[in-house]
PDB file of N, CA and C in Angstrom:
ATOM      1  N   MET A   1      13.251  14.162  -1.981  1.00 40.00           N
ATOM      2  CA  MET A   1      11.991  14.856  -1.859  1.00 40.00           C
ATOM      3  C   MET A   1      12.223  16.352  -1.734  1.00 40.00           C
ATOM      4  N   SER A   2      11.582  17.125  -2.570  1.00 40.00           N
ATOM      5  CA  SER A   2      11.791  18.562  -2.523  1.00 40.00           C
ATOM      6  C   SER A   2      10.628  19.294  -1.873  1.00 40.00           C
ATOM      7  N   SER A   3       9.782  18.583  -1.172  1.00 41.00           N
ATOM      8  CA  SER A   3       8.637  19.199  -0.518  1.00 41.00           C
ATOM      9  C   SER A   3       9.105  20.146   0.577  1.00 41.00           C
ATOM     10  N   SER A   4       8.411  21.280   0.692  1.00 41.00           N
ATOM     11  CA  SER A   4       8.797  22.250   1.710  1.00 41.00           C
ATOM     12  C   SER A   4       8.229  21.890   3.083  1.00 41.00           C
ATOM     13  N   GLN A   5       7.283  20.943   3.111  1.00 45.00           N
ATOM     14  CA  GLN A   5       6.703  20.522   4.386  1.00 45.00           C
ATOM     15  C   GLN A   5       7.115  19.088   4.681  1.00 45.00           C
ATOM     16  N   PRO A   6       7.439  18.805   5.933  1.00 49.00           N
ATOM     17  CA  PRO A   6       7.769  17.416   6.270  1.00 49.00           C
ATOM     18  C   PRO A   6       6.517  16.552   6.217  1.00 49.00           C
ATOM     19  N   ASP A   7       6.726  15.250   6.024  1.00 63.00           N
ATOM     20  CA  ASP A   7       5.591  14.338   6.020  1.00 63.00           C
ATOM     21  C   ASP A   7       4.876  14.413   7.363  1.00 63.00           C
ATOM     22  N   ALA A   8       3.553  14.410   7.306  1.00 74.00           N
ATOM     23  CA  ALA A   8       2.769  14.468   8.541  1.00 74.00           C
ATOM     24  C   ALA A   8       2.881  13.146   9.277  1.00 74.00           C
ATOM     25  N   GLN A   9       2.896  13.229  10.578  1.00 93.00           N
ATOM     26  CA  GLN A   9       2.929  12.045  11.426  1.00 93.00           C
ATOM     27  C   GLN A   9       1.529  11.459  11.493  1.00 93.00           C
ATOM     28  N   VAL A  10       1.406  10.167  11.234  1.00 93.00           N
ATOM     29  CA  VAL A  10       0.105   9.512  11.334  1.00 93.00           C
ATOM     30  C   VAL A  10      -0.310   9.454  12.795  1.00 93.00           C
ATOM     31  N   ASP A  11      -1.537   9.838  13.056  1.00 90.00           N
ATOM     32  CA  ASP A  11      -2.106   9.760  14.406  1.00 90.00           C
ATOM     33  C   ASP A  11      -2.644   8.340  14.581  1.00 90.00           C
ATOM     34  N   THR A  12      -1.796   7.484  15.123  1.00 91.00           N
ATOM     35  CA  THR A  12      -2.136   6.060  15.239  1.00 91.00           C
ATOM     36  C   THR A  12      -3.350   5.836  16.116  1.00 91.00           C
ATOM     37  N   GLU A  13      -3.419   6.565  17.226  1.00 90.00           N
ATOM     38  CA  GLU A  13      -4.552   6.399  18.137  1.00 90.00           C
ATOM     39  C   GLU A  13      -5.865   6.688  17.417  1.00 90.00           C
ATOM     40  N   LEU A  14      -5.949   7.829  16.760  1.00 92.00           N
ATOM     41  CA  LEU A  14      -7.172   8.209  16.059  1.00 92.00           C
ATOM     42  C   LEU A  14      -7.439   7.277  14.883  1.00 92.00           C
ATOM     43  N   SER A  15      -6.409   6.954  14.119  1.00 94.00           N
ATOM     44  CA  SER A  15      -6.591   6.089  12.955  1.00 94.00           C
ATOM     45  C   SER A  15      -7.099   4.711  13.345  1.00 94.00           C
ATOM     46  N   ASP A  16      -6.501   4.118  14.370  1.00 91.00           N
ATOM     47  CA  ASP A  16      -6.943   2.795  14.821  1.00 91.00           C
ATOM     48  C   ASP A  16      -8.370   2.849  15.368  1.00 91.00           C
ATOM     49  N   ALA A  17      -8.706   3.944  16.049  1.00 89.00           N
ATOM     50  CA  ALA A  17     -10.056   4.094  16.584  1.00 89.00           C
ATOM     51  C   ALA A  17     -11.070   4.219  15.454  1.00 89.00           C
ATOM     52  N   ILE A  18     -10.710   4.925  14.395  1.00 91.00           N
ATOM     53  CA  ILE A  18     -11.613   5.050  13.243  1.00 91.00           C
ATOM     54  C   ILE A  18     -11.898   3.676  12.650  1.00 91.00           C
ATOM     55  N   VAL A  19     -10.853   2.900  12.428  1.00 90.00           N
ATOM     56  CA  VAL A  19     -11.028   1.565  11.849  1.00 90.00           C
ATOM     57  C   VAL A  19     -11.938   0.717  12.731  1.00 90.00           C
ATOM     58  N   ALA A  20     -11.734   0.771  14.044  1.00 87.00           N
ATOM     59  CA  ALA A  20     -12.571  -0.013  14.961  1.00 87.00           C
ATOM     60  C   ALA A  20     -14.005   0.498  14.989  1.00 87.00           C
ATOM     61  N   TYR A  21     -14.160   1.806  15.022  1.00 85.00           N
ATOM     62  CA  TYR A  21     -15.487   2.411  15.176  1.00 85.00           C
ATOM     63  C   TYR A  21     -16.350   2.237  13.941  1.00 85.00           C
ATOM     64  N   VAL A  22     -15.814   2.554  12.765  1.00 84.00           N
ATOM     65  CA  VAL A  22     -16.648   2.451  11.569  1.00 84.00           C
ATOM     66  C   VAL A  22     -16.747   1.022  11.068  1.00 84.00           C
ATOM     67  N   GLY A  23     -15.920   0.136  11.615  1.00 74.00           N
ATOM     68  CA  GLY A  23     -16.010  -1.270  11.250  1.00 74.00           C
ATOM     69  C   GLY A  23     -17.074  -2.034  12.006  1.00 74.00           C
ATOM     70  N   THR A  24     -17.704  -1.404  12.983  1.00 69.00           N
ATOM     71  CA  THR A  24     -18.767  -2.069  13.729  1.00 69.00           C
ATOM     72  C   THR A  24     -20.086  -1.885  13.004  1.00 69.00           C
ATOM     73  N   ILE A  25     -21.007  -2.796  13.243  1.00 59.00           N
ATOM     74  CA  ILE A  25     -22.316  -2.714  12.598  1.00 59.00           C
ATOM     75  C   ILE A  25     -23.063  -1.480  13.089  1.00 59.00           C
ATOM     76  N   HIS A  26     -22.965  -1.215  14.364  1.00 61.00           N
ATOM     77  CA  HIS A  26     -23.580  -0.026  14.954  1.00 61.00           C
ATOM     78  C   HIS A  26     -22.464   0.826  15.539  1.00 61.00           C
ATOM     79  N   ASP A  27     -22.693   2.129  15.592  1.00 63.00           N
ATOM     80  CA  ASP A  27     -21.679   3.033  16.152  1.00 63.00           C
ATOM     81  C   ASP A  27     -21.642   2.851  17.668  1.00 63.00           C
ATOM     82  N   ARG A  28     -20.811   1.919  18.095  1.00 67.00           N
ATOM     83  CA  ARG A  28     -20.730   1.591  19.519  1.00 67.00           C
ATOM     84  C   ARG A  28     -19.559   2.307  20.163  1.00 67.00           C
ATOM     85  N   PRO A  29     -19.821   3.165  21.155  1.00 66.00           N
ATOM     86  CA  PRO A  29     -18.714   3.847  21.835  1.00 66.00           C
ATOM     87  C   PRO A  29     -17.726   2.874  22.485  1.00 66.00           C
ATOM     88  N   ASP A  30     -18.207   1.697  22.914  1.00 73.00           N
ATOM     89  CA  ASP A  30     -17.308   0.746  23.567  1.00 73.00           C
ATOM     90  C   ASP A  30     -16.249   0.223  22.597  1.00 73.00           C
ATOM     91  N   ALA A  31     -16.467   0.360  21.300  1.00 75.00           N
ATOM     92  CA  ALA A  31     -15.469  -0.067  20.325  1.00 75.00           C
ATOM     93  C   ALA A  31     -14.226   0.810  20.392  1.00 75.00           C
ATOM     94  N   LEU A  32     -14.337   1.968  21.039  1.00 79.00           N
ATOM     95  CA  LEU A  32     -13.224   2.905  21.103  1.00 79.00           C
ATOM     96  C   LEU A  32     -12.380   2.752  22.364  1.00 79.00           C
ATOM     97  N   ALA A  33     -12.907   2.091  23.370  1.00 71.00           N
ATOM     98  CA  ALA A  33     -12.232   2.023  24.667  1.00 71.00           C
ATOM     99  C   ALA A  33     -10.822   1.453  24.568  1.00 71.00           C
ATOM    100  N   ALA A  34     -10.639   0.426  23.753  1.00 70.00           N
ATOM    101  CA  ALA A  34      -9.326  -0.219  23.641  1.00 70.00           C
ATOM    102  C   ALA A  34      -8.303   0.671  22.939  1.00 70.00           C
ATOM    103  N   HIS A  35      -8.760   1.718  22.257  1.00 72.00           N
ATOM    104  CA  HIS A  35      -7.859   2.567  21.487  1.00 72.00           C
ATOM    105  C   HIS A  35      -7.581   3.907  22.159  1.00 72.00           C
ATOM    106  N   ALA A  36      -8.280   4.187  23.242  1.00 78.00           N
ATOM    107  CA  ALA A  36      -8.114   5.473  23.925  1.00 78.00           C
ATOM    108  C   ALA A  36      -6.776   5.497  24.660  1.00 78.00           C
ATOM    109  N   GLY A  37      -6.029   6.547  24.432  1.00 76.00           N
ATOM    110  CA  GLY A  37      -4.747   6.744  25.099  1.00 76.00           C
ATOM    111  C   GLY A  37      -4.661   8.182  25.557  1.00 76.00           C
ATOM    112  N   ARG A  38      -4.216   9.054  24.642  1.00 84.00           N
ATOM    113  CA  ARG A  38      -4.168  10.488  24.951  1.00 84.00           C
ATOM    114  C   ARG A  38      -5.573  11.073  25.065  1.00 84.00           C
ATOM    115  N   ARG A  39      -6.534  10.441  24.400  1.00 87.00           N
ATOM    116  CA  ARG A  39      -7.911  10.917  24.400  1.00 87.00           C
ATOM    117  C   ARG A  39      -8.806   9.912  25.123  1.00 87.00           C
ATOM    118  N   SER A  40      -9.924  10.401  25.603  1.00 86.00           N
ATOM    119  CA  SER A  40     -10.931   9.502  26.167  1.00 86.00           C
ATOM    120  C   SER A  40     -11.743   8.908  25.015  1.00 86.00           C
ATOM    121  N   PRO A  41     -12.470   7.819  25.263  1.00 84.00           N
ATOM    122  CA  PRO A  41     -13.338   7.285  24.206  1.00 84.00           C
ATOM    123  C   PRO A  41     -14.329   8.333  23.689  1.00 84.00           C
ATOM    124  N   GLU A  42     -14.798   9.185  24.578  1.00 86.00           N
ATOM    125  CA  GLU A  42     -15.753  10.223  24.166  1.00 86.00           C
ATOM    126  C   GLU A  42     -15.091  11.235  23.221  1.00 86.00           C
ATOM    127  N   GLU A  43     -13.834  11.593  23.534  1.00 90.00           N
ATOM    128  CA  GLU A  43     -13.112  12.522  22.655  1.00 90.00           C
ATOM    129  C   GLU A  43     -12.853  11.892  21.293  1.00 90.00           C
ATOM    130  N   LEU A  44     -12.482  10.616  21.289  1.00 87.00           N
ATOM    131  CA  LEU A  44     -12.274   9.917  20.021  1.00 87.00           C
ATOM    132  C   LEU A  44     -13.564   9.895  19.204  1.00 87.00           C
ATOM    133  N   ARG A  45     -14.657   9.566  19.868  1.00 88.00           N
ATOM    134  CA  ARG A  45     -15.936   9.499  19.160  1.00 88.00           C
ATOM    135  C   ARG A  45     -16.292  10.861  18.559  1.00 88.00           C
ATOM    136  N   ALA A  46     -16.098  11.931  19.308  1.00 91.00           N
ATOM    137  CA  ALA A  46     -16.407  13.276  18.802  1.00 91.00           C
ATOM    138  C   ALA A  46     -15.537  13.613  17.591  1.00 91.00           C
ATOM    139  N   GLU A  47     -14.246  13.271  17.641  1.00 93.00           N
ATOM    140  CA  GLU A  47     -13.358  13.543  16.514  1.00 93.00           C
ATOM    141  C   GLU A  47     -13.760  12.735  15.291  1.00 93.00           C
ATOM    142  N   ILE A  48     -14.102  11.464  15.508  1.00 89.00           N
ATOM    143  CA  ILE A  48     -14.512  10.609  14.395  1.00 89.00           C
ATOM    144  C   ILE A  48     -15.795  11.139  13.769  1.00 89.00           C
ATOM    145  N   GLN A  49     -16.748  11.510  14.586  1.00 91.00           N
ATOM    146  CA  GLN A  49     -18.004  12.022  14.053  1.00 91.00           C
ATOM    147  C   GLN A  49     -17.790  13.325  13.290  1.00 91.00           C
ATOM    148  N   SER A  50     -16.878  14.161  13.754  1.00 95.00           N
ATOM    149  CA  SER A  50     -16.551  15.395  13.045  1.00 95.00           C
ATOM    150  C   SER A  50     -15.922  15.083  11.686  1.00 95.00           C
ATOM    151  N   LEU A  51     -14.994  14.133  11.658  1.00 95.00           N
ATOM    152  CA  LEU A  51     -14.368  13.737  10.401  1.00 95.00           C
ATOM    153  C   LEU A  51     -15.380  13.132   9.441  1.00 95.00           C
ATOM    154  N   MET A  52     -16.289  12.302   9.972  1.00 92.00           N
ATOM    155  CA  MET A  52     -17.310  11.699   9.117  1.00 92.00           C
ATOM    156  C   MET A  52     -18.229  12.772   8.547  1.00 92.00           C
ATOM    157  N   SER A  53     -18.581  13.772   9.348  1.00 95.00           N
ATOM    158  CA  SER A  53     -19.420  14.862   8.854  1.00 95.00           C
ATOM    159  C   SER A  53     -18.712  15.618   7.736  1.00 95.00           C
ATOM    160  N   GLU A  54     -17.415  15.832   7.923  1.00 95.00           N
ATOM    161  CA  GLU A  54     -16.641  16.507   6.877  1.00 95.00           C
ATOM    162  C   GLU A  54     -16.614  15.676   5.602  1.00 95.00           C
ATOM    163  N   LEU A  55     -16.397  14.371   5.760  1.00 94.00           N
ATOM    164  CA  LEU A  55     -16.354  13.472   4.605  1.00 94.00           C
ATOM    165  C   LEU A  55     -17.683  13.519   3.847  1.00 94.00           C
ATOM    166  N   TRP A  56     -18.788  13.438   4.585  1.00 93.00           N
ATOM    167  CA  TRP A  56     -20.112  13.460   3.954  1.00 93.00           C
ATOM    168  C   TRP A  56     -20.405  14.823   3.326  1.00 93.00           C
ATOM    169  N   GLY A  57     -19.717  15.848   3.776  1.00 93.00           N
ATOM    170  CA  GLY A  57     -19.966  17.195   3.283  1.00 93.00           C
ATOM    171  C   GLY A  57     -19.158  17.588   2.060  1.00 93.00           C
ATOM    172  N   VAL A  58     -18.296  16.681   1.571  1.00 92.00           N
ATOM    173  CA  VAL A  58     -17.511  16.998   0.374  1.00 92.00           C
ATOM    174  C   VAL A  58     -18.476  17.137  -0.800  1.00 92.00           C
ATOM    175  N   PRO A  59     -18.472  18.287  -1.462  1.00 88.00           N
ATOM    176  CA  PRO A  59     -19.420  18.479  -2.571  1.00 88.00           C
ATOM    177  C   PRO A  59     -19.015  17.677  -3.808  1.00 88.00           C
ATOM    178  N   VAL A  60     -19.929  16.847  -4.271  1.00 85.00           N
ATOM    179  CA  VAL A  60     -19.676  16.030  -5.454  1.00 85.00           C
ATOM    180  C   VAL A  60     -20.921  16.085  -6.332  1.00 85.00           C
ATOM    181  N   ASP A  61     -20.724  16.332  -7.614  1.00 81.00           N
ATOM    182  CA  ASP A  61     -21.831  16.239  -8.563  1.00 81.00           C
ATOM    183  C   ASP A  61     -21.875  14.784  -9.004  1.00 81.00           C
ATOM    184  N   ALA A  62     -22.724  13.995  -8.350  1.00 74.00           N
ATOM    185  CA  ALA A  62     -22.724  12.543  -8.539  1.00 74.00           C
ATOM    186  C   ALA A  62     -23.634  12.079  -9.679  1.00 74.00           C
ATOM    187  N   ARG A  63     -24.196  12.990 -10.435  1.00 80.00           N
ATOM    188  CA  ARG A  63     -25.077  12.575 -11.529  1.00 80.00           C
ATOM    189  C   ARG A  63     -24.293  11.798 -12.577  1.00 80.00           C
ATOM    190  N   GLY A  64     -24.788  10.626 -12.892  1.00 84.00           N
ATOM    191  CA  GLY A  64     -24.202   9.840 -13.976  1.00 84.00           C
ATOM    192  C   GLY A  64     -22.922   9.113 -13.642  1.00 84.00           C
ATOM    193  N   ILE A  65     -22.540   9.057 -12.361  1.00 88.00           N
ATOM    194  CA  ILE A  65     -21.332   8.311 -12.000  1.00 88.00           C
ATOM    195  C   ILE A  65     -21.686   7.209 -11.004  1.00 88.00           C
ATOM    196  N   THR A  66     -20.826   6.206 -10.924  1.00 89.00           N
ATOM    197  CA  THR A  66     -21.047   5.115  -9.989  1.00 89.00           C
ATOM    198  C   THR A  66     -20.676   5.551  -8.578  1.00 89.00           C
ATOM    199  N   VAL A  67     -21.116   4.785  -7.597  1.00 86.00           N
ATOM    200  CA  VAL A  67     -20.763   5.097  -6.212  1.00 86.00           C
ATOM    201  C   VAL A  67     -19.251   5.027  -6.016  1.00 86.00           C
ATOM    202  N   TRP A  68     -18.573   4.133  -6.744  1.00 89.00           N
ATOM    203  CA  TRP A  68     -17.118   4.007  -6.597  1.00 89.00           C
ATOM    204  C   TRP A  68     -16.406   5.208  -7.198  1.00 89.00           C
ATOM    205  N   GLU A  69     -16.934   5.735  -8.299  1.00 91.00           N
ATOM    206  CA  GLU A  69     -16.364   6.963  -8.857  1.00 91.00           C
ATOM    207  C   GLU A  69     -16.596   8.134  -7.901  1.00 91.00           C
ATOM    208  N   GLU A  70     -17.774   8.147  -7.282  1.00 90.00           N
ATOM    209  CA  GLU A  70     -18.072   9.186  -6.297  1.00 90.00           C
ATOM    210  C   GLU A  70     -17.103   9.091  -5.120  1.00 90.00           C
ATOM    211  N   CYS A  71     -16.863   7.878  -4.651  1.00 91.00           N
ATOM    212  CA  CYS A  71     -15.925   7.680  -3.534  1.00 91.00           C
ATOM    213  C   CYS A  71     -14.529   8.162  -3.900  1.00 91.00           C
ATOM    214  N   ARG A  72     -14.094   7.931  -5.132  1.00 93.00           N
ATOM    215  CA  ARG A  72     -12.771   8.372  -5.565  1.00 93.00           C
ATOM    216  C   ARG A  72     -12.688   9.901  -5.539  1.00 93.00           C
ATOM    217  N   LEU A  73     -13.749  10.574  -6.000  1.00 92.00           N
ATOM    218  CA  LEU A  73     -13.771  12.033  -5.969  1.00 92.00           C
ATOM    219  C   LEU A  73     -13.723  12.552  -4.535  1.00 92.00           C
ATOM    220  N   VAL A  74     -14.512  11.919  -3.643  1.00 94.00           N
ATOM    221  CA  VAL A  74     -14.522  12.331  -2.239  1.00 94.00           C
ATOM    222  C   VAL A  74     -13.143  12.090  -1.625  1.00 94.00           C
ATOM    223  N   HIS A  75     -12.556  10.934  -1.910  1.00 95.00           N
ATOM    224  CA  HIS A  75     -11.223  10.608  -1.400  1.00 95.00           C
ATOM    225  C   HIS A  75     -10.210  11.670  -1.828  1.00 95.00           C
ATOM    226  N   ASP A  76     -10.272  12.076  -3.096  1.00 95.00           N
ATOM    227  CA  ASP A  76      -9.285  13.011  -3.621  1.00 95.00           C
ATOM    228  C   ASP A  76      -9.369  14.392  -2.980  1.00 95.00           C
ATOM    229  N   VAL A  77     -10.515  14.719  -2.396  1.00 94.00           N
ATOM    230  CA  VAL A  77     -10.654  15.973  -1.658  1.00 94.00           C
ATOM    231  C   VAL A  77     -10.298  15.773  -0.185  1.00 94.00           C
ATOM    232  N   PHE A  78     -10.823  14.698   0.402  1.00 96.00           N
ATOM    233  CA  PHE A  78     -10.718  14.488   1.846  1.00 96.00           C
ATOM    234  C   PHE A  78      -9.314  14.050   2.291  1.00 96.00           C
ATOM    235  N   ALA A  79      -8.741  13.069   1.634  1.00 96.00           N
ATOM    236  CA  ALA A  79      -7.466  12.486   2.086  1.00 96.00           C
ATOM    237  C   ALA A  79      -6.335  13.518   2.184  1.00 96.00           C
ATOM    238  N   PRO A  80      -6.144  14.395   1.191  1.00 96.00           N
ATOM    239  CA  PRO A  80      -5.061  15.373   1.329  1.00 96.00           C
ATOM    240  C   PRO A  80      -5.256  16.350   2.495  1.00 96.00           C
ATOM    241  N   ARG A  81      -6.496  16.563   2.895  1.00 95.00           N
ATOM    242  CA  ARG A  81      -6.770  17.451   4.029  1.00 95.00           C
ATOM    243  C   ARG A  81      -6.394  16.806   5.358  1.00 95.00           C
ATOM    244  N   HIS A  82      -6.265  15.478   5.367  1.00 96.00           N
ATOM    245  CA  HIS A  82      -6.033  14.761   6.631  1.00 96.00           C
ATOM    246  C   HIS A  82      -4.870  13.779   6.530  1.00 96.00           C
ATOM    247  N   PRO A  83      -3.655  14.318   6.386  1.00 96.00           N
ATOM    248  CA  PRO A  83      -2.492  13.432   6.317  1.00 96.00           C
ATOM    249  C   PRO A  83      -2.201  12.734   7.645  1.00 96.00           C
ATOM    250  N   GLU A  84      -2.871  13.182   8.718  1.00 96.00           N
ATOM    251  CA  GLU A  84      -2.672  12.533  10.016  1.00 96.00           C
ATOM    252  C   GLU A  84      -3.394  11.184  10.102  1.00 96.00           C
ATOM    253  N   LEU A  85      -4.265  10.903   9.136  1.00 96.00           N
ATOM    254  CA  LEU A  85      -5.004   9.643   9.147  1.00 96.00           C
ATOM    255  C   LEU A  85      -4.284   8.593   8.309  1.00 96.00           C
ATOM    256  N   SER A  86      -4.273   7.376   8.811  1.00 96.00           N
ATOM    257  CA  SER A  86      -3.665   6.285   8.051  1.00 96.00           C
ATOM    258  C   SER A  86      -4.527   5.954   6.839  1.00 96.00           C
ATOM    259  N   LYS A  87      -3.922   5.293   5.868  1.00 95.00           N
ATOM    260  CA  LYS A  87      -4.661   4.856   4.678  1.00 95.00           C
ATOM    261  C   LYS A  87      -5.811   3.943   5.093  1.00 95.00           C
ATOM    262  N   GLN A  88      -5.572   3.078   6.077  1.00 95.00           N
ATOM    263  CA  GLN A  88      -6.615   2.159   6.529  1.00 95.00           C
ATOM    264  C   GLN A  88      -7.806   2.924   7.114  1.00 95.00           C
ATOM    265  N   ALA A  89      -7.528   4.001   7.837  1.00 95.00           N
ATOM    266  CA  ALA A  89      -8.606   4.790   8.433  1.00 95.00           C
ATOM    267  C   ALA A  89      -9.434   5.484   7.354  1.00 95.00           C
ATOM    268  N   VAL A  90      -8.760   6.097   6.382  1.00 96.00           N
ATOM    269  CA  VAL A  90      -9.484   6.761   5.289  1.00 96.00           C
ATOM    270  C   VAL A  90     -10.289   5.733   4.500  1.00 96.00           C
ATOM    271  N   ASP A  91      -9.692   4.577   4.224  1.00 95.00           N
ATOM    272  CA  ASP A  91     -10.409   3.523   3.493  1.00 95.00           C
ATOM    273  C   ASP A  91     -11.642   3.053   4.258  1.00 95.00           C
ATOM    274  N   ALA A  92     -11.521   2.910   5.572  1.00 93.00           N
ATOM    275  CA  ALA A  92     -12.666   2.475   6.380  1.00 93.00           C
ATOM    276  C   ALA A  92     -13.794   3.501   6.311  1.00 93.00           C
ATOM    277  N   MET A  93     -13.438   4.778   6.386  1.00 94.00           N
ATOM    278  CA  MET A  93     -14.451   5.826   6.300  1.00 94.00           C
ATOM    279  C   MET A  93     -15.120   5.835   4.933  1.00 94.00           C
ATOM    280  N   LEU A  94     -14.339   5.635   3.890  1.00 94.00           N
ATOM    281  CA  LEU A  94     -14.912   5.612   2.546  1.00 94.00           C
ATOM    282  C   LEU A  94     -15.802   4.393   2.326  1.00 94.00           C
ATOM    283  N   MET A  95     -15.457   3.273   2.953  1.00 92.00           N
ATOM    284  CA  MET A  95     -16.326   2.095   2.847  1.00 92.00           C
ATOM    285  C   MET A  95     -17.665   2.363   3.531  1.00 92.00           C
ATOM    286  N   ARG A  96     -17.630   3.034   4.676  1.00 90.00           N
ATOM    287  CA  ARG A  96     -18.870   3.407   5.351  1.00 90.00           C
ATOM    288  C   ARG A  96     -19.670   4.362   4.466  1.00 90.00           C
ATOM    289  N   TYR A  97     -18.987   5.302   3.846  1.00 90.00           N
ATOM    290  CA  TYR A  97     -19.630   6.269   2.942  1.00 90.00           C
ATOM    291  C   TYR A  97     -20.282   5.527   1.773  1.00 90.00           C
ATOM    292  N   ALA A  98     -19.537   4.593   1.170  1.00 89.00           N
ATOM    293  CA  ALA A  98     -20.065   3.841   0.033  1.00 89.00           C
ATOM    294  C   ALA A  98     -21.280   3.011   0.440  1.00 89.00           C
ATOM    295  N   TRP A  99     -21.195   2.371   1.609  1.00 87.00           N
ATOM    296  CA  TRP A  99     -22.305   1.549   2.083  1.00 87.00           C
ATOM    297  C   TRP A  99     -23.549   2.412   2.294  1.00 87.00           C
ATOM    298  N   ALA A 100     -23.371   3.603   2.848  1.00 84.00           N
ATOM    299  CA  ALA A 100     -24.490   4.496   3.111  1.00 84.00           C
ATOM    300  C   ALA A 100     -25.099   5.042   1.816  1.00 84.00           C
ATOM    301  N   ASN A 101     -24.320   5.059   0.741  1.00 76.00           N
ATOM    302  CA  ASN A 101     -24.791   5.628  -0.529  1.00 76.00           C
ATOM    303  C   ASN A 101     -25.122   4.574  -1.579  1.00 76.00           C
ATOM    304  N   ARG A 102     -25.319   3.330  -1.142  1.00 70.00           N
ATOM    305  CA  ARG A 102     -25.668   2.258  -2.097  1.00 70.00           C
ATOM    306  C   ARG A 102     -27.046   2.489  -2.644  1.00 70.00           C
TER     307      ARG A 102
END
């Protein structure tokens, strides 16, 4: 690997909390309690909501494309900005995004 930057360390606590939080039918803060370690459940929730706002804010010209094509475009902007998130966490957020945009 000739990259000048080392691979980012996945933030397991945040990534696991994202999967639990966005995987619930309702945004339940209690879904985060089991994943809180360095952060409180409230801190995790605030970080997740900030990330979700960023994800929803990715500018996409969605005219004439499917929701899955839109998700791919959003992924291609969002995922490189957040190497600290696991693939499962990014996928969970994108599934929530896709569900909201059906």
